[in-house]
mmCIF file of C-alpha atoms and ligand atoms in Angstrom:
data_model
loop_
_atom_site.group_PDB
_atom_site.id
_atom_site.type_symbol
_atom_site.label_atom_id
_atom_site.label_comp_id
_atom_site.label_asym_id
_atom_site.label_seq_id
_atom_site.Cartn_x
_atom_site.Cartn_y
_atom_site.Cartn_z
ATOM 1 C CA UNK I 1 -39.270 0.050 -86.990
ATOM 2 C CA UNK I 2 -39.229 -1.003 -83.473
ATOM 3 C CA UNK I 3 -40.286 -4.568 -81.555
ATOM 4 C CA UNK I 4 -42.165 -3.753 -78.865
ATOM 5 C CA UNK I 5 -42.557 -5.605 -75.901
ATOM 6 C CA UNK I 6 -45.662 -5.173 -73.467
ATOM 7 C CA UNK I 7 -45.999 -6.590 -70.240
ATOM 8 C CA UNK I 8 -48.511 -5.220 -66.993
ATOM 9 C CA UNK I 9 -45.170 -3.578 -65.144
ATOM 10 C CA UNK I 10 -41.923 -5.393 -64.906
ATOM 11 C CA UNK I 11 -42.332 -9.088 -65.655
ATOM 12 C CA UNK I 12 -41.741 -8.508 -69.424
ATOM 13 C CA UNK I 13 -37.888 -7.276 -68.633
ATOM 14 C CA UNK I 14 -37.342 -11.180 -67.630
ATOM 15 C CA UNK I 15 -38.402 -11.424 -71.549
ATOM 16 C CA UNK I 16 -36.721 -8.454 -72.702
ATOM 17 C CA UNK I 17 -33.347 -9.473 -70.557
ATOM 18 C CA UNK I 18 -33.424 -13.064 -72.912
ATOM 19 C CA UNK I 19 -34.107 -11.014 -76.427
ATOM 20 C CA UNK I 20 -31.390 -8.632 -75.992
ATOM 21 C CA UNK I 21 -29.185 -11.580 -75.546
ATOM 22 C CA UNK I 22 -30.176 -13.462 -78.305
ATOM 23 C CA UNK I 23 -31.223 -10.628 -80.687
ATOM 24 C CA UNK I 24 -28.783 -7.594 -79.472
ATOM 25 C CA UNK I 25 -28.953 -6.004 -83.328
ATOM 26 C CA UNK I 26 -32.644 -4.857 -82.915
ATOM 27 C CA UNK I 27 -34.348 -1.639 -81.434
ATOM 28 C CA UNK I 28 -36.701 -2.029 -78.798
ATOM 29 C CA UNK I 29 -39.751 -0.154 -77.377
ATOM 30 C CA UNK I 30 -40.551 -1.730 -74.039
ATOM 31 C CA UNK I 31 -44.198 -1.008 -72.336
ATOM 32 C CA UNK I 32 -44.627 -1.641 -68.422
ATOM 33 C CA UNK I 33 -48.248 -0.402 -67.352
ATOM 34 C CA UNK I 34 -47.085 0.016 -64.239
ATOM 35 C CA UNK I 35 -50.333 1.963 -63.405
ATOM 36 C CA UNK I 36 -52.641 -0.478 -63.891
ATOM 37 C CA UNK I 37 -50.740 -3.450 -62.799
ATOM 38 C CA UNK I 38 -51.299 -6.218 -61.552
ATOM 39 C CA UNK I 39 -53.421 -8.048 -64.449
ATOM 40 C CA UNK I 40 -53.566 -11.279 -63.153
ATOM 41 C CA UNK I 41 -56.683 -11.008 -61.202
ATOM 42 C CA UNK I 42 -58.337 -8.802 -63.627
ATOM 43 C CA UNK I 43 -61.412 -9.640 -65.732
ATOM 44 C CA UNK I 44 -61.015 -10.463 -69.374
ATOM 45 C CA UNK I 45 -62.004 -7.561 -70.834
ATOM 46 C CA UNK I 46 -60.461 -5.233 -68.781
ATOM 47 C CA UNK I 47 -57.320 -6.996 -69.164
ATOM 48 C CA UNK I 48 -57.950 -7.098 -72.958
ATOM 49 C CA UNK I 49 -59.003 -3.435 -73.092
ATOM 50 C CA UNK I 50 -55.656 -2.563 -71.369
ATOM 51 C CA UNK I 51 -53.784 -4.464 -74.045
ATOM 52 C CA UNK I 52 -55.621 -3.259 -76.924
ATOM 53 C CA UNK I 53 -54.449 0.237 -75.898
ATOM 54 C CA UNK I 54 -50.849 -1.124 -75.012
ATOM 55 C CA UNK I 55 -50.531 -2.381 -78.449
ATOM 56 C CA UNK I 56 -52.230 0.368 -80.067
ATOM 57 C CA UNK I 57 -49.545 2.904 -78.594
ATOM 58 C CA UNK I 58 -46.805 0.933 -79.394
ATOM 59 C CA UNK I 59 -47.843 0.608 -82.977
ATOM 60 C CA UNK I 60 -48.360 4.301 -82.806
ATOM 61 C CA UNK I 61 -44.466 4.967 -81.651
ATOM 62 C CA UNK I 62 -43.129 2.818 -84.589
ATOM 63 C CA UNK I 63 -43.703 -0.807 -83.652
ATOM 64 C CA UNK I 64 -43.720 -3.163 -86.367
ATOM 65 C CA UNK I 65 -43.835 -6.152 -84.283
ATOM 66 C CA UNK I 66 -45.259 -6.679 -80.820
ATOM 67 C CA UNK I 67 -44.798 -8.954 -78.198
ATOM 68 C CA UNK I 68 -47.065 -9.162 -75.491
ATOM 69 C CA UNK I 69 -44.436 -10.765 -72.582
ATOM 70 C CA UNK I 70 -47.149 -11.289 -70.498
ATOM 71 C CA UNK I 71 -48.774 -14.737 -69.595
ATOM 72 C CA UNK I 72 -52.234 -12.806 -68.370
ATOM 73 C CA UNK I 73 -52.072 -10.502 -71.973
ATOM 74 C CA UNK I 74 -51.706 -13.408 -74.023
ATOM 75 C CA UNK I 75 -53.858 -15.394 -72.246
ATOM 76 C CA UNK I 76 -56.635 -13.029 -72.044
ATOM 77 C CA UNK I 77 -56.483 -10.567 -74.807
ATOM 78 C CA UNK I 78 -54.337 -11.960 -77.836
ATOM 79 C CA UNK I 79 -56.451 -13.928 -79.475
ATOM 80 C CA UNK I 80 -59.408 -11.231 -79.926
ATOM 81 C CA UNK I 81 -56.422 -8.419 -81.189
ATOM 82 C CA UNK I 82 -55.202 -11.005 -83.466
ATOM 83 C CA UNK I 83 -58.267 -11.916 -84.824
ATOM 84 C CA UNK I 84 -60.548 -8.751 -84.249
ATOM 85 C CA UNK I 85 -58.239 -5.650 -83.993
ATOM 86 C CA UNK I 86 -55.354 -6.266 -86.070
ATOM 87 C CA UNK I 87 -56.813 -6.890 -89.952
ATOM 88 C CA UNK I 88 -58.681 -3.550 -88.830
ATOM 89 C CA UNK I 89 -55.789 -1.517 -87.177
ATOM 90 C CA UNK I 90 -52.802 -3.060 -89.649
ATOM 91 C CA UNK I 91 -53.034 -6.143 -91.140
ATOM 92 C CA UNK I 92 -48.881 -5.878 -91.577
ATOM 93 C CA UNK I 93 -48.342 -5.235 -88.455
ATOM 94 C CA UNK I 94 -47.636 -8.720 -85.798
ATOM 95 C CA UNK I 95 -48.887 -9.020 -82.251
ATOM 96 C CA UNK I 96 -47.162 -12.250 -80.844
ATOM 97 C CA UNK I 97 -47.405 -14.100 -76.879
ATOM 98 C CA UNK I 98 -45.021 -15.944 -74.469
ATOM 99 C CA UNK I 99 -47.744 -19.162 -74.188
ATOM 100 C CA UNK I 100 -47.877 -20.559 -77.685
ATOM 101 C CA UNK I 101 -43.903 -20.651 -77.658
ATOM 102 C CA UNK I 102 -43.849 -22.293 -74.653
ATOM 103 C CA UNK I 103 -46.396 -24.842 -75.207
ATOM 104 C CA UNK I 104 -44.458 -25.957 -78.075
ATOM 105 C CA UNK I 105 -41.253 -27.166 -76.151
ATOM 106 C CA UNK I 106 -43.048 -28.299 -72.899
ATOM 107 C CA UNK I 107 -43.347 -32.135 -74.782
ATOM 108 C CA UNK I 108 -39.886 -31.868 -75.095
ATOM 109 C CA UNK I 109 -39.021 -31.812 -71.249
ATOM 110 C CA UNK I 110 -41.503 -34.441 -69.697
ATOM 111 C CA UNK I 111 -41.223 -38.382 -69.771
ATOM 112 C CA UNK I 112 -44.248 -39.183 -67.661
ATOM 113 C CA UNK I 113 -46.100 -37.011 -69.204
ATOM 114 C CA UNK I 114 -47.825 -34.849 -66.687
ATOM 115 C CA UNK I 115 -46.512 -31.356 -66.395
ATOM 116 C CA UNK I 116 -47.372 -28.363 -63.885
ATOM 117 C CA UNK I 117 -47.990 -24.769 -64.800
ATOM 118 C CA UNK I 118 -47.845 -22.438 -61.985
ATOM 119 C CA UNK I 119 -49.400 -18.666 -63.143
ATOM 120 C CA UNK I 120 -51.521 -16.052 -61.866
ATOM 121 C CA UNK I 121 -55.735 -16.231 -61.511
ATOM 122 C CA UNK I 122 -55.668 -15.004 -64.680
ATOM 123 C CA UNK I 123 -54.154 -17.397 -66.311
ATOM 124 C CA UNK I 124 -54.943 -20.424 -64.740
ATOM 125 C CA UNK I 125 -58.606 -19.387 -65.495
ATOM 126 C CA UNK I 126 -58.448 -18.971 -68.908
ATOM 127 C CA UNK I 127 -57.026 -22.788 -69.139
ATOM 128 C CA UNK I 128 -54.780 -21.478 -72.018
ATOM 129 C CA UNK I 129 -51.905 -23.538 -70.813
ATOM 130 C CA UNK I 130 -53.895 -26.866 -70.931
ATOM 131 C CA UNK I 131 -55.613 -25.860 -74.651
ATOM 132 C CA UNK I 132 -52.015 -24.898 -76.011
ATOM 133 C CA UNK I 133 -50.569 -27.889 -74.954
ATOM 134 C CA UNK I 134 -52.873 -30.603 -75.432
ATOM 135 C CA UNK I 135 -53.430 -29.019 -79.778
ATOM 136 C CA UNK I 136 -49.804 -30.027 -79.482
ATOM 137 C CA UNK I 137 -49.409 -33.172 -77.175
ATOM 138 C CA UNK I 138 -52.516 -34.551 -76.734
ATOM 139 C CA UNK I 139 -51.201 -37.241 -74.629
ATOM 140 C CA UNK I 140 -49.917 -35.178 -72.103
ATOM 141 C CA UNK I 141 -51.914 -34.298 -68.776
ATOM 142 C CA UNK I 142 -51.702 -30.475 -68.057
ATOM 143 C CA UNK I 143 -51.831 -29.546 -64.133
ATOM 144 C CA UNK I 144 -52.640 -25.868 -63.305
ATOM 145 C CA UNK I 145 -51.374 -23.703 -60.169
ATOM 146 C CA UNK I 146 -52.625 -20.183 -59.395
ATOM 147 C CA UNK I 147 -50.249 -18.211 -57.080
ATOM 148 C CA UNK I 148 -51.655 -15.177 -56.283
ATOM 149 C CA UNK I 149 -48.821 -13.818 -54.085
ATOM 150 C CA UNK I 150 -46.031 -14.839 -56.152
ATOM 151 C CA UNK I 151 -46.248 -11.388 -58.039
ATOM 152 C CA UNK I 152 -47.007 -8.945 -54.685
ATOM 153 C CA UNK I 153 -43.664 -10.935 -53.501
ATOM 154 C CA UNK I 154 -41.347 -10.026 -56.641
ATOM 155 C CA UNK I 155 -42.838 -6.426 -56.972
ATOM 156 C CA UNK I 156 -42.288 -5.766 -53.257
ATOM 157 C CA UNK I 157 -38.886 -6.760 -52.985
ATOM 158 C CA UNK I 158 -39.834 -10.007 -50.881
ATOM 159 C CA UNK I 159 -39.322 -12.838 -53.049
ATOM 160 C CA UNK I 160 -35.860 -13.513 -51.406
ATOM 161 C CA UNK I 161 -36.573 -13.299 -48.013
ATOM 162 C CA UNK I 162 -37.505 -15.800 -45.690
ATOM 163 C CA UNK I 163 -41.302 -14.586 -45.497
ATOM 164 C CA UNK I 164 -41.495 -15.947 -49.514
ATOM 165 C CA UNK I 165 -41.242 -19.890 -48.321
ATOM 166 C CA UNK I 166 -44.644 -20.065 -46.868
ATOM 167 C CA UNK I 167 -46.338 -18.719 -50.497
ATOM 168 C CA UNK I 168 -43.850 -20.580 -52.224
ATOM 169 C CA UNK I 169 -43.832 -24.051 -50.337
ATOM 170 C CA UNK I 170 -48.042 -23.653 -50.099
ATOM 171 C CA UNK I 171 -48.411 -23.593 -53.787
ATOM 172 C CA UNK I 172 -45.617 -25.893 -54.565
ATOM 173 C CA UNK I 173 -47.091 -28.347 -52.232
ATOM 174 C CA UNK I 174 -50.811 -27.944 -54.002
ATOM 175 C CA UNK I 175 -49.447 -28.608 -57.296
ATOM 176 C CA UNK I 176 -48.245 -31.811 -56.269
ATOM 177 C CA UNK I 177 -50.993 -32.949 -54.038
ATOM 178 C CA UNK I 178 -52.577 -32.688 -58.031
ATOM 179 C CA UNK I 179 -50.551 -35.371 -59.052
ATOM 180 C CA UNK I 180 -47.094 -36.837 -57.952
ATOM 181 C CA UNK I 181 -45.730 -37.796 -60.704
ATOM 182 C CA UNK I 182 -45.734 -34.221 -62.407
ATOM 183 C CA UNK I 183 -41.973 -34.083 -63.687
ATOM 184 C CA UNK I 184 -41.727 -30.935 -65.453
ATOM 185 C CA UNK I 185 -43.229 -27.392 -64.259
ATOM 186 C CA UNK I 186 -43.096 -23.815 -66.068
ATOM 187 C CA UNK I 187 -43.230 -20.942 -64.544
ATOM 188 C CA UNK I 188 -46.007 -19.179 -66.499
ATOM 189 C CA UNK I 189 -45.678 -15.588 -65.212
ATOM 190 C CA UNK I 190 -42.819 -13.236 -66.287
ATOM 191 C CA UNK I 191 -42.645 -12.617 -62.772
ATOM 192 C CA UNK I 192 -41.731 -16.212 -61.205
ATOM 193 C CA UNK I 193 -37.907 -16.195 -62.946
ATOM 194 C CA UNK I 194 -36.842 -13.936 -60.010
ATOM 195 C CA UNK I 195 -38.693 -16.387 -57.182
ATOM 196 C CA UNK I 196 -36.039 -19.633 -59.054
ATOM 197 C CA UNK I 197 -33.746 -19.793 -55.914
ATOM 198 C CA UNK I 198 -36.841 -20.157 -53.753
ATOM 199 C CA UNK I 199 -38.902 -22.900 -56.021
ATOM 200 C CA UNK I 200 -35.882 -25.046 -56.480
ATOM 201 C CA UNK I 201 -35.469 -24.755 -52.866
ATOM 202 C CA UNK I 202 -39.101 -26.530 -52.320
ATOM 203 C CA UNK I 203 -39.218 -28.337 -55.369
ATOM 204 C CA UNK I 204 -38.432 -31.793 -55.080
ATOM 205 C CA UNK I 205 -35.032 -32.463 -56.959
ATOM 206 C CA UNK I 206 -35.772 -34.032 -60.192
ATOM 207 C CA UNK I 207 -38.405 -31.927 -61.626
ATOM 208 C CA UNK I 208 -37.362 -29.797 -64.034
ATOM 209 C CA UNK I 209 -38.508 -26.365 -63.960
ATOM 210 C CA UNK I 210 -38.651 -24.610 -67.187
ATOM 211 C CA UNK I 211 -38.583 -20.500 -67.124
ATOM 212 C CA UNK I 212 -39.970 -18.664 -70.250
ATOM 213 C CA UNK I 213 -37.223 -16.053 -71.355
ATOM 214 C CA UNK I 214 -34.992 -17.812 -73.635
ATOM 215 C CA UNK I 215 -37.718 -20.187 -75.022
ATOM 216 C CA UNK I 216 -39.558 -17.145 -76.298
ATOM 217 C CA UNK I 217 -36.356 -15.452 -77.410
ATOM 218 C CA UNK I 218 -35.460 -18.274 -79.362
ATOM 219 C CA UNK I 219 -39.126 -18.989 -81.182
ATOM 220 C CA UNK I 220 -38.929 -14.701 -81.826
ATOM 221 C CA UNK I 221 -35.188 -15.343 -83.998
ATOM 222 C CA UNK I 222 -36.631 -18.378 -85.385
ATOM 223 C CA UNK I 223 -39.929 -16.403 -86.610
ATOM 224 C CA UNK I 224 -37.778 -13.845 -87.831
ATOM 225 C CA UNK I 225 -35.684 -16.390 -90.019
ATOM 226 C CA UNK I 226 -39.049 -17.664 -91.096
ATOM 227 C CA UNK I 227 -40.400 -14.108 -91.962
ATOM 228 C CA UNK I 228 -38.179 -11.958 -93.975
ATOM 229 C CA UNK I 229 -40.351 -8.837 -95.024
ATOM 230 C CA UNK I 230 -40.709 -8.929 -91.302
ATOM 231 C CA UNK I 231 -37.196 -9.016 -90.559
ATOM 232 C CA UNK I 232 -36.512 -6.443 -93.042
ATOM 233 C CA UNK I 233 -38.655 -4.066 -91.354
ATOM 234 C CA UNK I 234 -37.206 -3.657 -88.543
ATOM 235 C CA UNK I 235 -34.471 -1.198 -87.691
ATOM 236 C CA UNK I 236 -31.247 -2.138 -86.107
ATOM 237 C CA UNK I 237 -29.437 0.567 -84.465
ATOM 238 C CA UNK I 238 -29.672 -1.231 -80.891
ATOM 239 C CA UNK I 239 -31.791 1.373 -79.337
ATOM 240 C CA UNK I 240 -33.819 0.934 -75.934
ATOM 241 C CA UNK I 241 -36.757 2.675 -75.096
ATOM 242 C CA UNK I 242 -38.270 2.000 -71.900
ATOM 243 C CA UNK I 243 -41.389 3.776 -71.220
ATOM 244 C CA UNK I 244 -43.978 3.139 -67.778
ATOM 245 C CA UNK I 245 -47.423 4.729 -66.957
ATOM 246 C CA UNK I 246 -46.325 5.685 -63.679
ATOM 247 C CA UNK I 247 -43.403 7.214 -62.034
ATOM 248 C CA UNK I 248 -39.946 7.113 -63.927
ATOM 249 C CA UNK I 249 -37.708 7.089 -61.174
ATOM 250 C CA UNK I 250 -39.202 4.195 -59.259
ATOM 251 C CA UNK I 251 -39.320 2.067 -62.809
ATOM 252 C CA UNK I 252 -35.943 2.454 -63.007
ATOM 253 C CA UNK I 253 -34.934 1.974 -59.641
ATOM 254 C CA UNK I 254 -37.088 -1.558 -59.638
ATOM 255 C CA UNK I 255 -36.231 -2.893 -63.029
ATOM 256 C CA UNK I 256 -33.072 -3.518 -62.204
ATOM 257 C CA UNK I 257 -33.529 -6.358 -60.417
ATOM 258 C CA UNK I 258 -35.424 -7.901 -63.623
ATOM 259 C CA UNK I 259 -31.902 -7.651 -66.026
ATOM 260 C CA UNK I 260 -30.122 -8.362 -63.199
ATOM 261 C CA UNK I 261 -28.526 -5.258 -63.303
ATOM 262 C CA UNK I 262 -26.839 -5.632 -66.364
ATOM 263 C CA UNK I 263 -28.722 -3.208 -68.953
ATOM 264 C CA UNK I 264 -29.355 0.520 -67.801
ATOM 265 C CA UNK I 265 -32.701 1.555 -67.900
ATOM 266 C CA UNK I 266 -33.951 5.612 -68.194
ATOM 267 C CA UNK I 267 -37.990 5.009 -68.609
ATOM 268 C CA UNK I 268 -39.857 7.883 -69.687
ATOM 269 C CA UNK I 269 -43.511 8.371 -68.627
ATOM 270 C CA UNK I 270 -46.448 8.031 -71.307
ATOM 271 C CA UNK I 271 -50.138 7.873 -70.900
ATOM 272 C CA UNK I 272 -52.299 4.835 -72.396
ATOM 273 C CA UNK I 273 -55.744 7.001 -72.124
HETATM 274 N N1 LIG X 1 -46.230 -10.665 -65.664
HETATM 275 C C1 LIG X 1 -47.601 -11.075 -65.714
HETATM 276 C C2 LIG X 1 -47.736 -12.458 -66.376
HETATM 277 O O1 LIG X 1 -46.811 -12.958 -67.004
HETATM 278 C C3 LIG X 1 -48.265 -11.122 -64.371
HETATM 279 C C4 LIG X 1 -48.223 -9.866 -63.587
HETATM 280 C C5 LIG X 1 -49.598 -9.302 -63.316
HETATM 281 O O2 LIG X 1 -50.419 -9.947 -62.654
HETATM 282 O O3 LIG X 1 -49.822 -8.201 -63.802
HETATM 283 O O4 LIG X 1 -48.795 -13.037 -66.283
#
């Protein structure tokens, strides 16, 4: 059995790129809806709609295990499949997110305390962040940052270019004006990993900006070593399947960028309606 990994369109690859480093010996399913994307400015139960089908086609093709590498998903929609749709659908079956894992080592990081999350709408809205956190660390003080064009920037191919620094200085700039002494900020979108070069170019030195791939990577191995039937489940024959709900060619052509070239992608079209 496969672990599948969901994300709206690309972002999840950032995810992906981290498990296939630190979990080669797997097989992998991963799910862009390209179609449909972007989620982060989508309503909750659209976005959780979308999911529910995500997840229920990746179960479907063999998925034991499911990872929804998307901030918006698992902000908006993992809870109710967790709770509602998964004792119904399979109650051996796992759907797991990228915010609980990342709430867990964000104490870790600050001293003073206050830590930034920049994400999408979506996100930001459903305060997710600042509930996962403070069940953890109650003491610390949670500061939220939507930035809508952050994701338009990546998936267009302008996140390099010197266009970006206005989007990225703007919400940079409103984070802090939230509180100065902020010391630690993730980057709460699968997206933002590619936009790095640009935020440590505005950020002032000294914060410490935290990016999501290996932190979920590493809580996935240790949930493994914690969950043995589960572990035994799965198959490991290192196979890739990449599958989008839109056109093949351009999937693979763009997802490169999001491995950094270093894992060959052939997507295969599939329909989630
Ligand atoms: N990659 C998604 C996330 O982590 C955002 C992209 C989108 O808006 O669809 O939230």
């Amino acid at each position: 059995m496969y672990i599948g990994v969901f994300d709206s369109g690309y972002g999840g690859l950032t995810i992906l790129k981290e498990f296939l480093r630190y979990l080669p010996e797997y097989d992998y399913i991963y799910l862009g809806d390209n179609a449909r994307a972007p989620y982060g400015t989508r309503s909750f139960e659209t976005v959780y709609q979308y999911t529910l089908q995500a997840v229920k086609k990746l179960f479907e093709l063999g998925s034991q295990l499911v990872i929804l590498a998307c901030n918006t998903a698992s902000a908006k929609a993992l809870r109710t499949i967790q709770q509602k749709d998964l004792p119904r659908l399979d109650p051996q079956r796992r759907v797991l997110g990228v915010i609980r894992p990342s709430a867990e080592v964000i104490g870790r990081y600050t001293s003073t305390g206050k830590v930034g999350v920049f994400a999408t709408p979506g996100t930001v809205g459903s305060r997710s962040y600042e509930l996962e956190i403070n069940k953890l660390y109650p003491d610390v003080e949670v500061f939220q940052q939507a930035c809508p064009m952050w994701v338009p920037l990546v998936e267009n191919d302008e996140h390099l270019d010197d266009g970006a620094d206005y989007f990225v200085h703007k919400y940079i700039d409103s984070l802090l004006a939230q509180e100065e002494e902020i010391d630690t900020v993730i980057l709460a979108c699968t997206h933002y990993p590619l936009l790095l070069p640009k935020i440590k170019k505005f950020l002032p030195a000294g914060i410490k900006v935290i990016s999501q791939g290996p932190i979920v990577a590493q809580s996935l191995k240790d949930y493994l070593t914690r969950h043995p039937q589960m572990d035994s489940k799965l198959s490991r024959l290192g196979k890739r399947i990449f599958l989008t709900t839109d056109i093949p060619e351009d999937f693979d052509q763009k997802a490169k960028k999001f491995v950094d070239n270093i894992i060959e992608i052939h997507s295969q079209k599939i329909s989630l309606i």
